[in-house]
Coordinates of C-alpha atoms in Angstrom, one line a residue:
Chain A
M10 CA 79.8 1.5 -103.2
K11 CA 83.5 2.4 -103.6
G12 CA 84.1 6.1 -103.4
L13 CA 82.3 8.9 -101.5
E14 CA 78.6 9.1 -100.8
A15 CA 76.4 11.7 -99.1
R16 CA 73.3 10.2 -97.6
N17 CA 70.5 12.6 -96.4
L18 CA 73.3 15.0 -95.5
S19 CA 72.6 18.3 -93.7
V20 CA 75.3 20.7 -92.6
D21 CA 74.8 23.8 -90.5
L22 CA 77.4 26.6 -90.3
A23 CA 77.0 29.2 -87.5
G24 CA 73.4 28.1 -87.0
R25 CA 72.5 28.4 -90.7
A26 CA 71.6 25.4 -92.8
I27 CA 74.0 25.3 -95.7
L28 CA 73.3 21.8 -97.0
Q29 CA 69.9 20.1 -96.6
N30 CA 69.1 16.5 -97.1
V31 CA 71.7 16.0 -99.8
D32 CA 72.0 12.6 -101.5
L33 CA 74.9 12.3 -103.8
A34 CA 77.3 9.6 -104.9
I35 CA 80.8 10.2 -106.2
P36 CA 82.0 6.8 -107.5
E37 CA 85.6 5.8 -107.6
G38 CA 87.6 7.0 -110.6
G39 CA 87.1 10.0 -112.8
V40 CA 87.4 13.7 -112.3
T41 CA 84.3 15.4 -110.8
A42 CA 83.8 19.2 -110.8
I43 CA 81.3 20.9 -108.4
I44 CA 80.0 24.2 -109.7
G45 CA 77.4 26.6 -108.5
P46 CA 76.8 30.2 -107.5
N47 CA 78.5 31.7 -104.4
G48 CA 77.1 30.4 -101.2
C49 CA 75.4 27.4 -102.8
G50 CA 77.3 25.0 -100.4
K51 CA 79.8 23.6 -102.8
S52 CA 82.8 24.2 -100.6
T53 CA 80.8 23.0 -97.6
L54 CA 80.0 19.8 -99.4
L55 CA 83.7 19.2 -100.2
R56 CA 84.8 20.0 -96.6
T57 CA 82.1 17.6 -95.3
F58 CA 83.4 14.9 -97.6
A59 CA 86.9 15.6 -96.1
H60 CA 85.4 15.3 -92.6
I61 CA 86.5 18.8 -91.6
L62 CA 82.9 19.7 -91.0
R63 CA 80.5 17.4 -89.1
P64 CA 77.0 17.0 -90.5
S65 CA 74.1 18.0 -88.4
A66 CA 72.2 15.1 -89.9
G67 CA 72.9 12.3 -92.3
T68 CA 76.2 10.6 -93.1
V69 CA 79.1 10.6 -95.4
L70 CA 80.1 7.2 -96.5
L71 CA 83.6 6.3 -97.6
D72 CA 83.6 3.0 -99.5
G73 CA 80.2 2.3 -97.9
L74 CA 81.4 2.9 -94.3
D75 CA 80.3 5.9 -92.1
I76 CA 83.3 8.2 -92.4
A77 CA 82.9 9.3 -88.8
Q78 CA 83.7 5.7 -87.8
V79 CA 86.9 5.5 -89.8
P80 CA 90.0 6.2 -87.6
P81 CA 91.5 9.6 -88.5
R82 CA 94.8 8.1 -89.7
D83 CA 93.1 5.7 -92.0
R84 CA 90.9 8.4 -93.3
A85 CA 94.0 10.6 -93.9
R86 CA 95.5 7.7 -96.0
R87 CA 92.4 7.5 -98.1
I88 CA 91.3 11.1 -98.7
G89 CA 93.6 14.1 -99.4
F90 CA 92.3 17.6 -99.3
L91 CA 93.6 20.9 -100.5
P92 CA 91.9 24.0 -99.0
Q93 CA 91.2 27.1 -101.0
S94 CA 93.9 29.2 -99.3
P95 CA 96.2 26.9 -97.3
Q96 CA 98.6 28.6 -94.9
T97 CA 102.3 28.6 -95.8
P98 CA 104.5 28.2 -92.7
E99 CA 106.9 31.1 -92.8
G100 CA 110.2 30.2 -94.6
I101 CA 109.2 26.6 -95.3
R102 CA 110.9 25.0 -98.4
V103 CA 109.2 23.0 -101.0
R104 CA 110.6 19.6 -99.9
S105 CA 109.7 20.0 -96.3
L106 CA 106.2 21.3 -97.2
V107 CA 105.6 18.2 -99.3
T108 CA 107.0 16.0 -96.6
R109 CA 104.2 17.1 -94.3
G110 CA 101.9 15.2 -96.6
R111 CA 103.5 12.0 -95.1
T112 CA 102.0 12.8 -91.7
P113 CA 99.4 9.9 -91.6
H114 CA 102.2 7.5 -92.6
Q115 CA 104.8 8.6 -90.1
G116 CA 105.3 7.4 -86.6
R117 CA 104.7 9.6 -83.6
F118 CA 108.0 11.4 -83.6
G119 CA 107.9 11.8 -87.3
L120 CA 110.8 9.7 -88.3
L121 CA 110.9 9.3 -92.1
S122 CA 111.3 5.9 -93.7
R123 CA 112.8 5.2 -97.1
A124 CA 109.2 4.8 -98.4
D125 CA 108.4 8.3 -97.1
H126 CA 111.4 9.8 -98.9
A127 CA 110.5 8.0 -102.0
A128 CA 106.9 9.2 -101.9
V129 CA 108.0 12.8 -101.4
D130 CA 110.4 12.5 -104.4
R131 CA 107.6 11.0 -106.5
A132 CA 105.2 13.7 -105.5
I133 CA 107.6 16.5 -106.3
A134 CA 108.4 14.9 -109.7
L135 CA 104.7 14.5 -110.5
V136 CA 104.1 18.2 -110.3
G137 CA 107.5 19.0 -112.0
L138 CA 109.1 20.9 -109.1
Q139 CA 112.3 18.9 -108.9
D140 CA 114.5 21.9 -109.7
L141 CA 112.7 24.0 -107.1
A142 CA 112.6 21.5 -104.2
D143 CA 114.9 23.5 -102.0
R144 CA 113.3 26.9 -102.7
R145 CA 111.2 28.7 -100.2
V146 CA 107.5 28.2 -100.9
D147 CA 106.7 31.9 -100.3
R148 CA 109.2 32.9 -103.0
L149 CA 107.5 30.8 -105.7
S150 CA 105.1 32.1 -108.3
G151 CA 101.4 31.4 -107.8
G152 CA 101.3 28.5 -110.1
Q153 CA 104.4 26.9 -108.7
R154 CA 103.1 27.4 -105.2
Q155 CA 99.8 25.7 -106.0
R156 CA 101.8 22.7 -107.5
A157 CA 103.8 22.5 -104.3
W158 CA 100.6 22.2 -102.3
I159 CA 99.2 19.6 -104.7
A160 CA 102.5 17.7 -104.2
L161 CA 101.8 17.7 -100.4
T162 CA 98.5 16.0 -101.0
L163 CA 100.1 13.6 -103.5
A164 CA 102.8 12.6 -101.0
Q165 CA 99.8 11.6 -98.8
E166 CA 99.2 8.8 -101.4
T167 CA 95.5 8.8 -101.1
S168 CA 93.1 7.3 -103.7
I169 CA 90.7 10.3 -103.4
L170 CA 91.8 13.9 -103.8
L171 CA 89.5 16.8 -102.9
L172 CA 90.5 20.2 -104.3
D173 CA 88.7 23.4 -103.1
E174 CA 88.9 25.9 -105.9
P175 CA 92.5 24.9 -106.9
T176 CA 92.5 27.5 -109.7
T177 CA 91.6 30.6 -107.6
Y178 CA 94.2 33.4 -107.8
L179 CA 95.9 31.8 -110.8
D180 CA 96.2 33.3 -114.3
P181 CA 94.7 31.4 -117.2
P182 CA 97.8 29.3 -118.2
H183 CA 98.3 28.2 -114.6
Q184 CA 94.7 27.4 -114.2
V185 CA 94.9 25.1 -117.2
E186 CA 98.2 23.7 -115.9
V187 CA 96.6 22.7 -112.6
L188 CA 93.6 21.2 -114.2
K189 CA 95.7 19.2 -116.7
L190 CA 97.7 17.9 -113.7
A191 CA 94.4 16.8 -112.1
R192 CA 93.5 14.9 -115.2
Q193 CA 96.9 13.4 -115.4
L194 CA 96.8 12.2 -111.8
N195 CA 93.4 10.6 -112.6
A196 CA 94.7 9.0 -115.8
D197 CA 98.1 7.8 -114.6
L198 CA 97.5 7.0 -110.9
G199 CA 93.8 6.3 -110.9
I200 CA 93.2 9.0 -108.3
T201 CA 89.5 10.0 -107.9
V202 CA 89.6 13.8 -108.1
V203 CA 86.8 16.0 -106.8
M204 CA 87.2 19.7 -107.2
V205 CA 85.2 22.8 -106.6
L206 CA 85.5 25.1 -109.6
H207 CA 84.3 28.6 -110.3
D208 CA 84.8 28.6 -114.1
I209 CA 82.0 26.7 -115.8
T210 CA 83.9 26.2 -119.1
L211 CA 87.0 24.9 -117.3
A212 CA 84.7 22.5 -115.4
S213 CA 83.1 21.4 -118.6
L214 CA 86.5 20.9 -120.4
Y215 CA 88.4 19.1 -117.7
A216 CA 85.9 17.1 -115.6
D217 CA 84.2 13.8 -116.5
R218 CA 81.2 14.6 -114.4
V219 CA 79.9 18.0 -113.4
I220 CA 77.7 18.5 -110.3
G221 CA 75.7 21.7 -110.2
M222 CA 74.9 22.9 -106.7
K223 CA 72.1 25.5 -105.9
N224 CA 70.8 26.5 -102.5
G225 CA 72.4 23.6 -100.7
H226 CA 71.1 21.0 -103.1
P227 CA 72.6 19.3 -106.1
A228 CA 70.6 20.7 -109.0
F229 CA 72.0 18.3 -111.7
T230 CA 74.7 15.8 -112.2
T231 CA 76.1 15.1 -115.7
G232 CA 77.3 11.6 -116.4
P233 CA 80.7 10.8 -118.0
G234 CA 80.7 12.1 -121.6
E235 CA 77.4 14.0 -121.2
P236 CA 78.0 17.6 -122.2
L237 CA 76.6 20.4 -120.1
Q238 CA 73.2 21.8 -121.3
A239 CA 72.4 25.5 -121.6
D240 CA 69.3 25.3 -119.5
Q241 CA 71.2 23.5 -116.7
I242 CA 73.5 26.5 -116.5
R243 CA 70.7 29.0 -116.9
N244 CA 68.8 27.5 -114.0
L245 CA 71.9 27.1 -111.8
F246 CA 73.3 30.7 -112.2
E247 CA 70.1 32.4 -113.3
M248 CA 72.1 33.8 -116.2
D249 CA 71.5 33.5 -119.9
V250 CA 74.3 31.5 -121.7
H251 CA 75.2 30.0 -125.0
V252 CA 76.6 26.6 -125.1
L253 CA 79.1 26.2 -128.0
A254 CA 80.9 23.1 -129.2
H255 CA 84.6 23.1 -128.5
P256 CA 86.5 23.2 -131.8
T257 CA 88.8 20.2 -131.1
S258 CA 86.9 18.1 -128.5
D259 CA 83.4 17.0 -127.8
R260 CA 83.2 19.2 -124.7
A261 CA 80.9 22.2 -124.3
V262 CA 82.1 25.8 -124.0
I263 CA 79.8 28.1 -122.1
V264 CA 79.7 31.9 -122.8
P265 CA 77.3 34.5 -121.4
V266 CA 74.7 35.9 -123.8
Q267 CA 75.6 39.5 -124.4
Chain B
M198 CA 126.3 18.8 -91.0
T199 CA 122.9 20.4 -91.5
R200 CA 122.2 24.0 -90.6
S201 CA 120.0 23.0 -87.6
N202 CA 122.7 20.7 -86.2
M203 CA 125.3 23.4 -86.6
A204 CA 123.1 25.9 -84.8
M205 CA 122.5 23.4 -82.1
A206 CA 126.2 22.6 -81.6
G207 CA 127.0 26.4 -81.5
A208 CA 124.2 27.1 -79.0
L209 CA 125.3 24.2 -76.7
C210 CA 128.9 25.5 -76.7
L211 CA 127.7 29.0 -75.9
L212 CA 125.5 27.6 -73.1
A213 CA 128.4 25.6 -71.7
V214 CA 130.7 28.6 -71.7
L215 CA 128.0 30.9 -70.1
A216 CA 127.2 28.2 -67.4
G217 CA 130.9 27.8 -66.7
V218 CA 131.5 31.5 -66.3
R219 CA 128.4 31.9 -64.2
L220 CA 129.3 29.0 -62.0
L221 CA 133.0 29.8 -61.4
G222 CA 133.6 33.4 -62.6
G223 CA 132.7 36.7 -61.1
D224 CA 134.3 38.8 -58.5
P225 CA 135.4 37.0 -56.4
G226 CA 135.4 33.9 -58.5
I227 CA 135.4 30.3 -57.3
D228 CA 138.8 29.0 -56.5
L229 CA 138.8 25.5 -57.9
Q230 CA 142.1 24.6 -56.4
A231 CA 140.7 25.6 -53.0
I232 CA 137.8 23.2 -53.5
L233 CA 140.2 20.4 -54.5
R234 CA 142.1 21.2 -51.3
G235 CA 138.9 20.7 -49.4
D236 CA 137.9 24.3 -48.7
D237 CA 134.4 24.0 -47.3
Q238 CA 133.5 27.6 -47.8
E239 CA 134.3 27.7 -51.5
Q240 CA 132.5 24.4 -51.9
A241 CA 129.4 25.7 -50.1
I242 CA 129.2 28.8 -52.3
L243 CA 129.3 26.5 -55.4
T244 CA 126.8 23.9 -54.2
H245 CA 124.4 26.0 -52.2
F246 CA 124.3 29.2 -54.1
R247 CA 125.8 29.1 -57.6
G248 CA 124.8 25.5 -58.4
P249 CA 121.1 25.9 -57.9
R250 CA 121.1 29.4 -59.3
V251 CA 122.6 28.2 -62.6
I252 CA 120.3 25.2 -62.8
L253 CA 117.3 27.5 -62.1
A254 CA 118.3 30.1 -64.7
M255 CA 118.8 27.4 -67.3
M256 CA 115.7 25.4 -66.6
T257 CA 113.5 28.4 -66.4
G258 CA 114.9 29.7 -69.6
A259 CA 114.5 26.4 -71.4
A260 CA 111.0 25.7 -70.1
L261 CA 109.7 29.2 -71.0
A262 CA 111.3 28.9 -74.4
M263 CA 109.6 25.6 -75.1
A264 CA 106.3 27.0 -73.9
G265 CA 106.7 30.1 -76.1
T266 CA 107.7 28.5 -79.3
V267 CA 105.0 25.8 -79.1
S268 CA 102.4 28.5 -78.4
Q269 CA 103.6 30.7 -81.3
V270 CA 103.5 27.8 -83.8
M271 CA 100.2 26.3 -82.7
L272 CA 98.5 29.7 -82.8
R273 CA 100.3 30.7 -86.0
N274 CA 101.3 34.0 -84.6
P275 CA 104.7 35.2 -83.3
L276 CA 102.9 37.4 -80.8
A277 CA 101.1 34.4 -79.2
S278 CA 103.7 33.7 -76.5
P279 CA 102.5 33.2 -73.0
D280 CA 104.1 36.4 -71.7
I281 CA 102.1 38.4 -74.2
I282 CA 98.7 36.6 -74.1
G283 CA 98.2 36.9 -70.4
F284 CA 99.4 33.6 -68.9
T285 CA 102.5 35.2 -67.3
A286 CA 100.5 38.2 -66.2
G287 CA 97.9 36.0 -64.7
A288 CA 100.4 34.0 -62.7
S289 CA 102.2 37.3 -61.6
A290 CA 99.0 39.1 -60.6
A291 CA 97.8 36.2 -58.5
A292 CA 101.2 35.8 -56.9
A293 CA 101.3 39.5 -56.0
A294 CA 97.8 39.3 -54.6
A295 CA 98.8 36.2 -52.6
I296 CA 101.8 38.0 -51.2
L297 CA 99.7 41.1 -50.2
I298 CA 96.8 39.1 -48.8
F299 CA 98.8 36.6 -46.7
G300 CA 101.6 39.1 -46.0
D301 CA 104.2 36.5 -46.8
I302 CA 106.4 36.0 -49.8
S303 CA 106.0 32.2 -49.6
A304 CA 102.4 32.6 -50.6
A305 CA 103.7 33.6 -54.1
M306 CA 104.1 30.0 -55.2
P307 CA 100.5 28.7 -54.8
G308 CA 99.3 32.1 -56.0
A309 CA 101.3 31.9 -59.2
L310 CA 100.2 28.3 -59.9
A311 CA 96.5 29.2 -59.4
G312 CA 96.8 32.4 -61.4
G313 CA 98.6 30.9 -64.3
I314 CA 96.1 28.1 -64.7
L315 CA 93.2 30.5 -64.2
A316 CA 94.5 32.9 -66.8
A317 CA 94.8 30.1 -69.3
C318 CA 91.3 28.9 -68.6
L319 CA 90.0 32.5 -69.0
V320 CA 91.8 33.1 -72.3
F321 CA 90.6 29.7 -73.6
G322 CA 87.1 30.1 -72.3
L323 CA 86.6 33.6 -73.8
A324 CA 88.1 32.7 -77.1
W325 CA 86.1 29.5 -77.6
R326 CA 83.7 29.6 -80.6
D327 CA 82.9 25.9 -81.5
G328 CA 86.6 25.3 -81.2
I329 CA 89.6 27.5 -80.7
S330 CA 90.1 30.3 -83.2
P331 CA 93.8 31.1 -82.9
L332 CA 93.4 34.8 -83.7
A333 CA 90.5 35.2 -81.2
L334 CA 92.7 33.6 -78.6
V335 CA 95.6 36.0 -79.2
L336 CA 93.3 39.1 -79.1
V337 CA 91.6 37.9 -76.0
G338 CA 95.0 37.1 -74.5
V339 CA 96.5 40.5 -75.2
A340 CA 93.4 42.3 -73.8
L341 CA 93.5 40.1 -70.7
N342 CA 97.2 40.7 -70.3
L343 CA 96.7 44.5 -70.1
M344 CA 93.8 44.1 -67.7
L345 CA 95.9 41.9 -65.4
I346 CA 98.9 44.2 -65.5
T347 CA 96.6 47.1 -64.5
A348 CA 95.0 45.0 -61.8
T349 CA 98.5 44.2 -60.4
D350 CA 99.4 47.9 -60.4
I351 CA 96.2 48.8 -58.5
L352 CA 96.8 46.0 -56.0
L353 CA 100.4 47.3 -55.4
S354 CA 99.3 50.9 -55.0
L355 CA 96.6 50.0 -52.5
S356 CA 99.0 48.0 -50.3
P357 CA 101.2 49.0 -47.4
G358 CA 104.8 50.0 -48.3
I359 CA 106.8 47.1 -47.1
L360 CA 104.7 44.4 -48.5
A361 CA 104.2 46.3 -51.8
S362 CA 108.0 46.7 -52.2
E363 CA 108.4 43.0 -51.5
A364 CA 105.8 42.2 -54.1
T365 CA 107.3 44.6 -56.6
R366 CA 110.7 42.9 -56.2
F367 CA 109.1 39.6 -56.8
L368 CA 107.4 41.0 -60.0
T369 CA 110.7 42.0 -61.6
G370 CA 111.8 38.4 -61.9
S371 CA 115.1 37.2 -60.7
F372 CA 117.0 34.0 -60.0
A373 CA 118.7 35.4 -56.9
S374 CA 116.5 33.5 -54.4
A375 CA 117.4 30.1 -56.0
D376 CA 117.8 27.1 -53.8
W377 CA 117.8 23.4 -54.6
R378 CA 114.1 23.1 -53.9
S379 CA 113.2 25.8 -56.5
A380 CA 115.8 24.6 -59.0
G381 CA 114.6 21.0 -58.6
L382 CA 111.0 21.9 -59.1
M383 CA 111.8 23.9 -62.2
A384 CA 114.0 21.2 -63.6
L385 CA 111.2 18.6 -63.0
A386 CA 108.7 20.9 -64.7
C387 CA 111.1 21.5 -67.6
L388 CA 111.8 17.8 -68.2
V389 CA 108.2 16.5 -67.7
L390 CA 106.2 19.2 -69.4
G391 CA 109.0 19.7 -72.0
G392 CA 108.8 16.0 -72.7
V393 CA 105.1 16.2 -73.3
L394 CA 105.6 19.1 -75.6
A395 CA 108.3 17.2 -77.4
G396 CA 105.8 14.4 -78.0
L397 CA 103.3 17.0 -79.3
A398 CA 105.7 18.9 -81.4
F399 CA 105.4 16.8 -84.5
A400 CA 101.6 17.4 -84.6
I401 CA 102.0 21.1 -83.6
D402 CA 104.3 21.7 -86.5
R403 CA 101.5 20.5 -88.8
L404 CA 98.9 22.8 -87.3
E405 CA 100.9 25.6 -89.0
L406 CA 99.4 24.4 -92.3
G407 CA 95.9 25.5 -91.1
D408 CA 93.3 23.4 -89.2
D409 CA 91.6 22.1 -92.4
L410 CA 94.7 20.5 -93.7
A411 CA 95.7 19.3 -90.2
V412 CA 92.4 17.5 -89.9
T413 CA 92.7 15.9 -93.3
L414 CA 96.2 14.8 -92.4
G415 CA 94.6 12.8 -89.5
L416 CA 95.3 15.2 -86.6
A417 CA 92.9 16.6 -84.0
P418 CA 93.8 20.3 -83.8
D419 CA 91.6 21.2 -80.8
R420 CA 92.8 18.3 -78.7
I421 CA 96.5 19.0 -79.6
R422 CA 96.1 22.7 -78.7
F423 CA 94.3 21.8 -75.4
C424 CA 97.1 19.4 -74.3
A425 CA 99.8 21.9 -75.3
T426 CA 98.1 24.8 -73.5
V427 CA 97.9 22.8 -70.3
C428 CA 101.6 22.2 -70.4
I429 CA 102.3 25.9 -71.3
A430 CA 100.2 27.2 -68.5
L431 CA 101.9 24.9 -66.0
I432 CA 105.4 25.8 -67.2
V433 CA 104.6 29.5 -66.9
A434 CA 103.0 29.1 -63.5
V435 CA 105.9 27.1 -62.1
S436 CA 108.5 29.5 -63.5
V437 CA 106.7 32.5 -62.1
A438 CA 106.4 30.7 -58.8
V439 CA 110.1 30.0 -58.5
A440 CA 111.6 33.1 -60.3
G441 CA 108.9 35.6 -60.7
P442 CA 108.0 36.8 -64.2
I443 CA 111.0 36.7 -66.5
P444 CA 109.7 38.5 -69.6
F445 CA 110.4 37.9 -73.2
I446 CA 112.3 34.6 -73.1
A447 CA 109.2 32.7 -74.2
F448 CA 108.6 35.3 -76.9
L449 CA 112.2 35.5 -78.2
A450 CA 113.6 31.9 -78.1
G451 CA 111.4 30.4 -80.8
P452 CA 112.0 33.1 -83.5
L453 CA 115.7 33.1 -82.7
A454 CA 115.8 29.3 -83.1
R455 CA 113.9 29.4 -86.3
L456 CA 116.2 32.0 -87.6
A457 CA 119.3 30.1 -86.6
A458 CA 118.1 26.7 -87.9
A459 CA 116.6 28.4 -91.0
R460 CA 113.5 26.2 -90.7
P461 CA 109.9 26.7 -89.6
G462 CA 108.0 24.9 -86.9
T463 CA 108.6 24.6 -83.2
V464 CA 112.4 23.8 -83.4
L465 CA 111.8 22.7 -79.9
G466 CA 115.3 21.4 -78.9
L467 CA 117.2 24.5 -80.2
S468 CA 114.6 26.8 -78.7
A469 CA 115.1 25.2 -75.3
V470 CA 118.9 25.6 -75.5
I471 CA 118.5 29.3 -76.7
G472 CA 116.1 29.8 -73.8
A473 CA 118.6 28.5 -71.4
I474 CA 121.2 30.8 -72.9
L475 CA 118.9 33.8 -72.5
G476 CA 118.1 32.8 -68.9
I477 CA 121.7 32.3 -67.8
G478 CA 122.9 35.3 -69.8
A479 CA 120.3 37.6 -68.1
D480 CA 121.4 36.2 -64.7
L481 CA 125.0 36.8 -65.6
L482 CA 124.2 40.5 -66.4
A483 CA 122.3 40.7 -63.2
T484 CA 125.4 39.9 -61.2
L485 CA 127.5 42.6 -62.9
P486 CA 127.2 46.0 -61.2
I487 CA 126.2 48.5 -63.8
A488 CA 126.9 52.1 -62.7
G489 CA 127.2 50.6 -59.2
I490 CA 123.8 48.9 -59.1
R491 CA 122.8 45.3 -59.8
L492 CA 119.6 44.9 -61.7
P493 CA 117.5 41.7 -61.6
A494 CA 117.6 39.3 -64.5
G495 CA 114.0 40.1 -65.5
V496 CA 115.1 43.7 -66.3
F497 CA 117.7 42.5 -68.8
T498 CA 115.4 40.1 -70.6
A499 CA 113.0 43.0 -70.9
L500 CA 115.8 45.3 -72.1
I501 CA 116.7 42.8 -74.9
G502 CA 113.2 41.6 -75.5
A503 CA 111.3 44.8 -76.1
P504 CA 113.5 46.1 -79.0
A505 CA 113.7 42.5 -80.4
M506 CA 109.9 42.4 -80.5
L507 CA 109.9 45.6 -82.5
L508 CA 112.5 44.2 -84.9
L509 CA 110.5 41.0 -85.3
L510 CA 107.3 43.0 -86.1
L511 CA 109.2 45.2 -88.6
R512 CA 110.7 42.1 -90.3
L513 CA 107.2 40.6 -90.5
E514 CA 105.9 43.7 -92.2
V515 CA 108.8 43.5 -94.7
D516 CA 108.1 39.8 -95.4
R517 CA 104.4 40.5 -96.1
K518 CA 105.3 43.0 -98.8

């Protein structure tokens, strides 16, 4: 299968089993959101897909191949990952931050080819930071900074992009902006986007497929076009909710029962 | 011309001037005309004393600077330079112990080599938690640094006067005992180990993004840090062996280079040149009698370094706000 797949995947962190015998497929294409209560293993799953964490049992398959067997450089050209709180090197400017996304394409001493420069320009333009390319990243607003980081992963030119809570610390308009960007990347460039999200409604509105994680297991997966059901959310979060119809789309809006 | 190139050109000019002054200047200076006339004595001063001393000061400075800036960047902490996280203290303590045990200053070199490597192993071993946590490494290093300094003091106070004073002199760090053997050894270490660090610098600059991102960019953070740490420990050990501990060059050069070039990362080349400037500048000050006394180079780097460290920490605080 093209895409990412977890087969009988178990992951331990500090001696504690976080994921247990997970079987899950994320086919190529589409935007997938992973939701679930704190500590359910959703970030762990994403980080294992990115090969940052090594499974204690089972495998992650990338296009049907064991990801552990894929050379690191090749893997880095296929899967991009944005951590929840990436570290900004002191004083770095947008362009040089984005350029670091070219790492798996550059030679040993980091000489940049014309293709590298072009990819960096494209990535900066995609997130709309052309006018701020020479600014210091630590002087940008939260939303701009997040776009700069996404540009880094875009400069990597991977077909799969994993985003770990990309909307955390952002105000609502910037959350929407980031999620629209994710949709746009999927629509225009065909990038497979997998993101961990906290907000159920945003997941419902912007993802084609939603995976609900609970206690280290996927509790449900919605197919493309299938709206989230109230009892799925009730079971997942053990919280009573209403599922409403979005006024202008066929997506579901989830609100807590008062 | 970019900002980094300008900074590099300026630093190289300053280095050339300082090296020239140190080589030929002073009281009495070298009489170049006498050398051209074939004056053996003037020539001997130049080739046997000043030549190796200038090379030693520059190479020690450059090597320590590279070790320092790489270690700060790869551990994402400006405090994480080898003179603060125990590598230098380990090499010094073992060198002092060797002097005291064998009663001979020549035991300092093997002592420093063994001590520097041992300290690096200790810091790494104690900070290891399924991989290297940069913060744990810095904290372990700072603690070990204090322990080693105390151990050195205890050693010195337990030893007979003459040996203790010889060890104390060694521990202030100076380029005064330079000869071609020590200068050559330091130059070799600087070029070989600095070359390896230059090969790693591209990857190390990317570790600054955090380990998660570094891994997904196709790098192996633990392996990179291991290789770099071996180089850093060896540089520190050799430098302590040939010149004693010269404090703060490793700590200062990287931040100065990043400031001058206005860019993040190791800025390895410029750091090396700035380190060489600091080394030779300190040695220049060491040859000037101040209130009638000449102080060793290590005293001057400490004099500049300690307040600079405070400034750097204060600036960090401001940046965080």
